[in-house]
Tab-separated table of N, CA and C in Angstrom:
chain	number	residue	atom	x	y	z
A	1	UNK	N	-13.132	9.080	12.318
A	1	UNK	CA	-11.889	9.374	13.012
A	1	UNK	C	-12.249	9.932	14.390
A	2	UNK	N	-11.713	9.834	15.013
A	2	UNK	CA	-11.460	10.015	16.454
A	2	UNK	C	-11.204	11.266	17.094
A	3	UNK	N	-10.923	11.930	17.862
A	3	UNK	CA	-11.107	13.594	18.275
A	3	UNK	C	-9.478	13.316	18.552
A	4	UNK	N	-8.946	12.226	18.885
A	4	UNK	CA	-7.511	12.140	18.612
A	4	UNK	C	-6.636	12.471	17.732
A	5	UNK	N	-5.773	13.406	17.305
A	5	UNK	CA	-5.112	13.850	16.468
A	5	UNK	C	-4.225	12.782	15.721
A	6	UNK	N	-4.786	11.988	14.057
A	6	UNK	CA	-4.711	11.055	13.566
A	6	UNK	C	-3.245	11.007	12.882
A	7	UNK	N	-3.074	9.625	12.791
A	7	UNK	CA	-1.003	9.596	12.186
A	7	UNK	C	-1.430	10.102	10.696
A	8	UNK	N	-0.617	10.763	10.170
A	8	UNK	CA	-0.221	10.699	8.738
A	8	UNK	C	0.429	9.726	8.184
A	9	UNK	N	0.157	9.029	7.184
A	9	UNK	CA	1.008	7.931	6.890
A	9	UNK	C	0.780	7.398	5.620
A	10	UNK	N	2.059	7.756	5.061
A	10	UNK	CA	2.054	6.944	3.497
A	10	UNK	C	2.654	5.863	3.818
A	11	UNK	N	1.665	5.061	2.746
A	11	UNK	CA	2.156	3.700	2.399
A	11	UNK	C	2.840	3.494	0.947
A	12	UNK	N	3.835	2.966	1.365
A	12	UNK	CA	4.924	2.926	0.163
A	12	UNK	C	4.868	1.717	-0.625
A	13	UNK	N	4.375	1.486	-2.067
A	13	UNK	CA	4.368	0.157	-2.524
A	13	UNK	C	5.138	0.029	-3.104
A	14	UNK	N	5.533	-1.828	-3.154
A	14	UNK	CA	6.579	-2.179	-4.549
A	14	UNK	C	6.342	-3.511	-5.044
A	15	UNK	N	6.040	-3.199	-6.312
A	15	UNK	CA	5.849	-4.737	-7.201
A	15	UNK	C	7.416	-5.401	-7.044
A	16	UNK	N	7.341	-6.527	-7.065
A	16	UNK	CA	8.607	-7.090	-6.896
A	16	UNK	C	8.881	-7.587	-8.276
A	17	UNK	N	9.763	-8.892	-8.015
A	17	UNK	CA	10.156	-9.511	-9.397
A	17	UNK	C	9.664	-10.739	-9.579
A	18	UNK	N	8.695	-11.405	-8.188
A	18	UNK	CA	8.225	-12.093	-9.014
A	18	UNK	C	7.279	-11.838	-9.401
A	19	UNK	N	6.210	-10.833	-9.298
A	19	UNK	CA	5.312	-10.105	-10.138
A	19	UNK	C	5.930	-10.680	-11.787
A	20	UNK	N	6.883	-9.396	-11.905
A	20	UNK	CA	7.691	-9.707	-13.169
A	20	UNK	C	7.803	-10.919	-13.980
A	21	UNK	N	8.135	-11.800	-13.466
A	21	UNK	CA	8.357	-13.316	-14.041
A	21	UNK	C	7.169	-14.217	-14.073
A	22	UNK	N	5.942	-13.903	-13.473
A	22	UNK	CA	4.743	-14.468	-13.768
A	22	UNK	C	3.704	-14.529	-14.686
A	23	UNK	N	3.745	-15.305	-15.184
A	23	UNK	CA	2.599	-15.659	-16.247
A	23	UNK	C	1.779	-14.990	-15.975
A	24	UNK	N	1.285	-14.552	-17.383
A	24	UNK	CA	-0.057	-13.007	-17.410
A	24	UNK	C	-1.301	-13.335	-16.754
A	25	UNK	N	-1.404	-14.961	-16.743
A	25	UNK	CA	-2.841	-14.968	-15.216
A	25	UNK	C	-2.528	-14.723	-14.633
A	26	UNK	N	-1.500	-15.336	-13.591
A	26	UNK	CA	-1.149	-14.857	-12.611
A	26	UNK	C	-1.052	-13.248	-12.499
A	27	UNK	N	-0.403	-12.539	-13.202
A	27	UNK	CA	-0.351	-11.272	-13.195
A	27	UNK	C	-1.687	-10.998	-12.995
A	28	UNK	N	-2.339	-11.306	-13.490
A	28	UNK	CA	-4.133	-10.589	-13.646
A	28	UNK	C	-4.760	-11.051	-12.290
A	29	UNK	N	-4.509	-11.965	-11.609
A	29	UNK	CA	-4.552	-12.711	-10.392
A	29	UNK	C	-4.005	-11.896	-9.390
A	30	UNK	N	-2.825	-11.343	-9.347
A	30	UNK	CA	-2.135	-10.288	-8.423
A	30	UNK	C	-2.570	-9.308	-8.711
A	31	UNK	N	-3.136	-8.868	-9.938
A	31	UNK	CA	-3.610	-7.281	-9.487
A	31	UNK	C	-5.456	-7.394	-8.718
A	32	UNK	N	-5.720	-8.214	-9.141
A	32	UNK	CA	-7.258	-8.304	-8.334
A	32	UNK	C	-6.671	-8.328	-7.144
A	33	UNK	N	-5.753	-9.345	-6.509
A	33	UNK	CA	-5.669	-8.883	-5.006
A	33	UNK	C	-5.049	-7.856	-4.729
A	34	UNK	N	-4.123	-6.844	-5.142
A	34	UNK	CA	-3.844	-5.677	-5.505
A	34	UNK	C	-4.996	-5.006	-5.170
A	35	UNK	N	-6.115	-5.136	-5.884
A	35	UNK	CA	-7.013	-4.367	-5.750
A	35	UNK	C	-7.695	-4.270	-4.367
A	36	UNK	N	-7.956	-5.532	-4.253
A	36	UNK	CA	-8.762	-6.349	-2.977
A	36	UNK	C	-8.021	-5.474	-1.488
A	37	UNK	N	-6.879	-5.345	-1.938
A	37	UNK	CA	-5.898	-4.514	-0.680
A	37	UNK	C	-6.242	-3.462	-0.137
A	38	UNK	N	-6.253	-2.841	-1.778
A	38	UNK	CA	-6.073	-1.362	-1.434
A	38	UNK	C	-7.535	-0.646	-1.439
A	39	UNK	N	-8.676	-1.464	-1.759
A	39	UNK	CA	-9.627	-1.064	-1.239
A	39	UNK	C	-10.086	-1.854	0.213
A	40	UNK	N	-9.444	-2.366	0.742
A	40	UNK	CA	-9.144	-3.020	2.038
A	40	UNK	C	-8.748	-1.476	2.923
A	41	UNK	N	-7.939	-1.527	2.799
A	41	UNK	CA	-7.346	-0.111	3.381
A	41	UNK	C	-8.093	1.288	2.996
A	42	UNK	N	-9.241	1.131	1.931
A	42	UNK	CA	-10.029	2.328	1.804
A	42	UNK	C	-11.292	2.500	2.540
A	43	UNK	N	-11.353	1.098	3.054
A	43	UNK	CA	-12.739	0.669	3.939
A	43	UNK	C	-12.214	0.641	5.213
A	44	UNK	N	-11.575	0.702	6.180
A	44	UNK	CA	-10.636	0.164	7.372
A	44	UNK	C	-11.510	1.008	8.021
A	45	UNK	N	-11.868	0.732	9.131
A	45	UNK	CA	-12.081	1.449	9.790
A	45	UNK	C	-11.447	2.571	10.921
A	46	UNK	N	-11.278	3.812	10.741
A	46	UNK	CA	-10.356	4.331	11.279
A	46	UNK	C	-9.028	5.473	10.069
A	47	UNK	N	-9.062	4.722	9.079
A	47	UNK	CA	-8.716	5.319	7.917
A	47	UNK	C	-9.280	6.290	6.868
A	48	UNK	N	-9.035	7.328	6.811
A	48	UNK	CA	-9.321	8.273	5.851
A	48	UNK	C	-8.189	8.441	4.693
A	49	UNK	N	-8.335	7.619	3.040
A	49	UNK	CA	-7.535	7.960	2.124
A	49	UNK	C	-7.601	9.192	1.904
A	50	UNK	N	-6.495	10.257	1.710
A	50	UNK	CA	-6.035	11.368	1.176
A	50	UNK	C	-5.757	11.476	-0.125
A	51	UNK	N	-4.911	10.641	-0.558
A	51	UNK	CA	-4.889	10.905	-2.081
A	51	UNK	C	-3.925	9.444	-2.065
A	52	UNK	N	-3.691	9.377	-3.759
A	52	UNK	CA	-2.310	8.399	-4.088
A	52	UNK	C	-1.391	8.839	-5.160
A	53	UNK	N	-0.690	8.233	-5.405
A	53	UNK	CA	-0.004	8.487	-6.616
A	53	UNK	C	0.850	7.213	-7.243
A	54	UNK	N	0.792	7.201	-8.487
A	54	UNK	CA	1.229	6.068	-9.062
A	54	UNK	C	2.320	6.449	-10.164
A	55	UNK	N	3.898	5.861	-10.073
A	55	UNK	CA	4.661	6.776	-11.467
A	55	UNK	C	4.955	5.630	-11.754
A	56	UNK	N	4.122	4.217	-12.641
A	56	UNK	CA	4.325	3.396	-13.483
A	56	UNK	C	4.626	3.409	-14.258
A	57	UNK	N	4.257	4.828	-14.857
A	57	UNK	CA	4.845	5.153	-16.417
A	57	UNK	C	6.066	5.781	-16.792
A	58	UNK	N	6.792	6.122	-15.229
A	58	UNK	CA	8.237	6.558	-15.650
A	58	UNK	C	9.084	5.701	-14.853
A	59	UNK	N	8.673	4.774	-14.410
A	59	UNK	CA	9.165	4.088	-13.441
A	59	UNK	C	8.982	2.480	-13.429
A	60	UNK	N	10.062	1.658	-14.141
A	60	UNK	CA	9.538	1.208	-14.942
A	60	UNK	C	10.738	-0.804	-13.955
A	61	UNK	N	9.596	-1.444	-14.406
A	61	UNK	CA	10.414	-2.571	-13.408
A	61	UNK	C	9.947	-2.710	-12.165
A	62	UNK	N	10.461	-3.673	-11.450
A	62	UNK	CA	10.806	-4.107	-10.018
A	62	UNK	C	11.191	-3.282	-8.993
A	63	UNK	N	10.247	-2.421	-7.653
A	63	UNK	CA	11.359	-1.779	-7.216
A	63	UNK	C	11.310	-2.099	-5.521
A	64	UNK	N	12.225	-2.159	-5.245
A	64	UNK	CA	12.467	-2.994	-4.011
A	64	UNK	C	12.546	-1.773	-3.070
A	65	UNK	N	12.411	-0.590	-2.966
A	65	UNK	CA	12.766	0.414	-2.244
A	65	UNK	C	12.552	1.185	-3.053
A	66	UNK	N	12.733	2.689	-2.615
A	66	UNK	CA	12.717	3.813	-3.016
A	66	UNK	C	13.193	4.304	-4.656
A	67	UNK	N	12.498	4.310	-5.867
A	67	UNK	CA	11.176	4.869	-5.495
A	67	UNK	C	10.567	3.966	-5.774
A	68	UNK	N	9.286	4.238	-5.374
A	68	UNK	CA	8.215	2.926	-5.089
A	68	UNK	C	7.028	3.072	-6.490
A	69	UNK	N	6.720	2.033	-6.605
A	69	UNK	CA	5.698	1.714	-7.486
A	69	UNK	C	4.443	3.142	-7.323
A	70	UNK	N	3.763	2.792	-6.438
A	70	UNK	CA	3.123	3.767	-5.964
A	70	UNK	C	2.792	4.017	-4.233
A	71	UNK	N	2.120	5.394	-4.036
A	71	UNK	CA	1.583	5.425	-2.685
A	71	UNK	C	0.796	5.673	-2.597
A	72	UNK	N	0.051	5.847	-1.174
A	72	UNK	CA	-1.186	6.147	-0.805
A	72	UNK	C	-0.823	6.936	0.639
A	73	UNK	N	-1.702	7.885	0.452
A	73	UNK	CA	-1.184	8.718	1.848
A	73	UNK	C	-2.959	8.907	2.460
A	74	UNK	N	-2.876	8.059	3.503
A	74	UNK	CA	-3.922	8.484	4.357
A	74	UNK	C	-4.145	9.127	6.266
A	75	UNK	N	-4.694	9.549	6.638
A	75	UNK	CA	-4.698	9.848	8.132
A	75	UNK	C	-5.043	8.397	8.410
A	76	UNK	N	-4.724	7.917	9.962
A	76	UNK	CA	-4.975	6.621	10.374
A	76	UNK	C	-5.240	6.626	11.802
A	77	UNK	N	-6.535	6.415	12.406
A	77	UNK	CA	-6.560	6.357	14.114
A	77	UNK	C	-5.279	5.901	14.743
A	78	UNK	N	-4.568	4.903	14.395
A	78	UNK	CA	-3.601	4.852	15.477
A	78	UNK	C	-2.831	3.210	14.441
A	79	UNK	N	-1.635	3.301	15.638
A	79	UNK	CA	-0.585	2.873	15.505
A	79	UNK	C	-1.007	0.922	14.813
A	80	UNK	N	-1.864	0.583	15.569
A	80	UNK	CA	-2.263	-0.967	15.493
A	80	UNK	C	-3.388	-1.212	13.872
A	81	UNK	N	-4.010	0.000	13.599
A	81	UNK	CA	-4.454	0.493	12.472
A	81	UNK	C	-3.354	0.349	11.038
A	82	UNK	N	-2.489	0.770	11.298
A	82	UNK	CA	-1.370	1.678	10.443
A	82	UNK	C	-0.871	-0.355	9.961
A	83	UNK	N	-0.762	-1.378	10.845
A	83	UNK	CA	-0.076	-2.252	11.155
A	83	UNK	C	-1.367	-3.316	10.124
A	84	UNK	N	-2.451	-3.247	10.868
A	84	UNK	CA	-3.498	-4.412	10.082
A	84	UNK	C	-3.658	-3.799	8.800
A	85	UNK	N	-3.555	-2.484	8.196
A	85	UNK	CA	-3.590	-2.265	6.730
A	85	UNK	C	-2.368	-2.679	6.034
A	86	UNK	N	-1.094	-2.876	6.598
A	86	UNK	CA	0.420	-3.666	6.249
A	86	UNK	C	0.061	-4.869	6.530
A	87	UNK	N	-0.972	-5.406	7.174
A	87	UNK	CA	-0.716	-6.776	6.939
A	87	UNK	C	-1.733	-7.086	5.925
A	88	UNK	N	-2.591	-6.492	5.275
A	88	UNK	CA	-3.526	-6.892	4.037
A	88	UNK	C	-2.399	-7.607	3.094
A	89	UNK	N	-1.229	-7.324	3.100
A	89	UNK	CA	-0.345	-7.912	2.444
A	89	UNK	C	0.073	-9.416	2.497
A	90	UNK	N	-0.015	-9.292	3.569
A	90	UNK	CA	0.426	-11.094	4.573
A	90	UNK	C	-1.218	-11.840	4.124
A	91	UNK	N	-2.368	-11.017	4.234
A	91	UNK	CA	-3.663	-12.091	4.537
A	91	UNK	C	-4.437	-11.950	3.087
A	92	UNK	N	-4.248	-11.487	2.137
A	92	UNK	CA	-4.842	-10.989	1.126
A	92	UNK	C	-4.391	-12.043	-0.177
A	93	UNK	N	-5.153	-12.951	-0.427
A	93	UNK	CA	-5.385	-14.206	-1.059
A	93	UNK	C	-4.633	-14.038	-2.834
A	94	UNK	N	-3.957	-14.433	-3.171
A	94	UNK	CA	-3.649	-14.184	-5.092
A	94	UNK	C	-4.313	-15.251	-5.602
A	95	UNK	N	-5.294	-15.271	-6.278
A	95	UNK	CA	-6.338	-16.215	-7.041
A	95	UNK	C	-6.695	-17.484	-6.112
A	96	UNK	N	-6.474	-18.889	-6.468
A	96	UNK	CA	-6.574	-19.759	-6.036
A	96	UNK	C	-5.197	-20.665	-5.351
A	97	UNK	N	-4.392	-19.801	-5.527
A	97	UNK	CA	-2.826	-20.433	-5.311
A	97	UNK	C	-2.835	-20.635	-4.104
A	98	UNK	N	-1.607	-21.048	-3.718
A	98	UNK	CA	-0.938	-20.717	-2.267
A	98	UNK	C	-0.687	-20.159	-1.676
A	99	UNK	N	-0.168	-18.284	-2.877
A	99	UNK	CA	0.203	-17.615	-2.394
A	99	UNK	C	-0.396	-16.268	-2.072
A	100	UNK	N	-0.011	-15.319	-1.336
A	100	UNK	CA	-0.686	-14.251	-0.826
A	100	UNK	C	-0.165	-12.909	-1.464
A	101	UNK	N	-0.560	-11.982	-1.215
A	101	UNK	CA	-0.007	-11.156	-1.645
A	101	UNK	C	1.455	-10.422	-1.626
A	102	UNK	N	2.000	-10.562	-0.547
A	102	UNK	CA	3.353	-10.427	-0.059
A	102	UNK	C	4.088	-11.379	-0.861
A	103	UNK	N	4.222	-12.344	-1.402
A	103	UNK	CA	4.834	-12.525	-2.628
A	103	UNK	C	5.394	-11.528	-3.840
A	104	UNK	N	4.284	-11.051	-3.907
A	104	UNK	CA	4.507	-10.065	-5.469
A	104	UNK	C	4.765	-8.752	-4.936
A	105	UNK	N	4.229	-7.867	-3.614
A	105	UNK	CA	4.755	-6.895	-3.617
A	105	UNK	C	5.046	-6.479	-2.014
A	106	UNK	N	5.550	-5.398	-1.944
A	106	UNK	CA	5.783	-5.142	-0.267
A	106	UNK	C	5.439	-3.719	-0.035
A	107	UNK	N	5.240	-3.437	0.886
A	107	UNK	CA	5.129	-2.161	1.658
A	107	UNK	C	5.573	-1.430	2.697
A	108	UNK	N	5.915	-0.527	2.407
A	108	UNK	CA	6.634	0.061	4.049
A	108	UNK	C	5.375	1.076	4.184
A	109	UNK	N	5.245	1.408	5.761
A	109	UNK	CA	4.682	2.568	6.533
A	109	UNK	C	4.999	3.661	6.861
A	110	UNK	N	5.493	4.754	6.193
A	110	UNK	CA	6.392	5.599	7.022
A	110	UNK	C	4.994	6.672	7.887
A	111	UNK	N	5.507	6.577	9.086
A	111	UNK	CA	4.324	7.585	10.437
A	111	UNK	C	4.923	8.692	10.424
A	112	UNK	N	3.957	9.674	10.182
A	112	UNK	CA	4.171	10.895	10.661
A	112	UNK	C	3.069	11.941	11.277
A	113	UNK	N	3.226	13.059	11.226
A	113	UNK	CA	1.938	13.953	11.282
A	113	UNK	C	1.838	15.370	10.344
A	114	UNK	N	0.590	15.775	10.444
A	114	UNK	CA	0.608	16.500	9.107
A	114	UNK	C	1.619	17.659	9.878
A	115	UNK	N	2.053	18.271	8.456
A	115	UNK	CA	3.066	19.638	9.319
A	115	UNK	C	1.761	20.718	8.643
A	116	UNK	N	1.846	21.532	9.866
A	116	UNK	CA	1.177	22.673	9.574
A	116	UNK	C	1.572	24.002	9.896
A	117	UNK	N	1.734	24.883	8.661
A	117	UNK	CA	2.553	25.886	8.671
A	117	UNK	C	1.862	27.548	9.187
A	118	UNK	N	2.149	28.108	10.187
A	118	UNK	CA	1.228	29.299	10.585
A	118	UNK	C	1.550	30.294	9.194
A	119	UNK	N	0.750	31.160	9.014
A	119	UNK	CA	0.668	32.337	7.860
A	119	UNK	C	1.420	33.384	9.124
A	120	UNK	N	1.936	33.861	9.083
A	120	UNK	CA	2.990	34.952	9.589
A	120	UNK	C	2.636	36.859	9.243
């Protein structure tokens, strides 16, 4: 990271529905690139993962928005950074198909910065 004071930024995931409706290769096919992603975004250069969180187990289905499958909250050098780890989605291959990953799930970026609270 950079001496530049880095974005905060969770990434918000969501399995969609056609996840849902796909035959269990396929399913097993989308989570390898699933995987392929999100250790895409753990290697980036410029990115430091912070933590994630995943509530699959109470959260249950398709979710198109809020709340999300899971997140990942990392610091990120900058704005064009924040953008090529959202597009691992667009370029990130599902088995041998046609299709990519942005099929089965989506992501939003929300930017921020860390808040830091003085002790008083």
């Amino acid at each position: 990271m950079s001496d530049k004071t880095p974005l905060r930024v969770l990434f918000c995931m969501g399995i969609n529905q056609n996840f849902m409706d796909a035959p269990r290769e396929e399913q097993l096919d989308v989570w390898a690139a699933f995987g392929e992603m999100w250790n895409g975004i753990h290697d980036m250069d410029g990115v430091e993962v912070i933590g994630n969180m995943d509530d699959d187990q109470s959260m249950v289905g398709p979710s198109s928005g809020y709340p999300w499958t899971t997140y990942l909250l990392a610091d990120v050098k900058d704005y064009d950074t924040v953008c090529a780890c959202c597009n691992l989605f667009r370029s990130t291959e599902v088995g041998k198909g046609p299709y990519k990953l942005w099929r089965y799930a989506k992501v939003e970026a929300r930017i921020g910065r860390e808040l830091i609270v003085q002790r008083a």
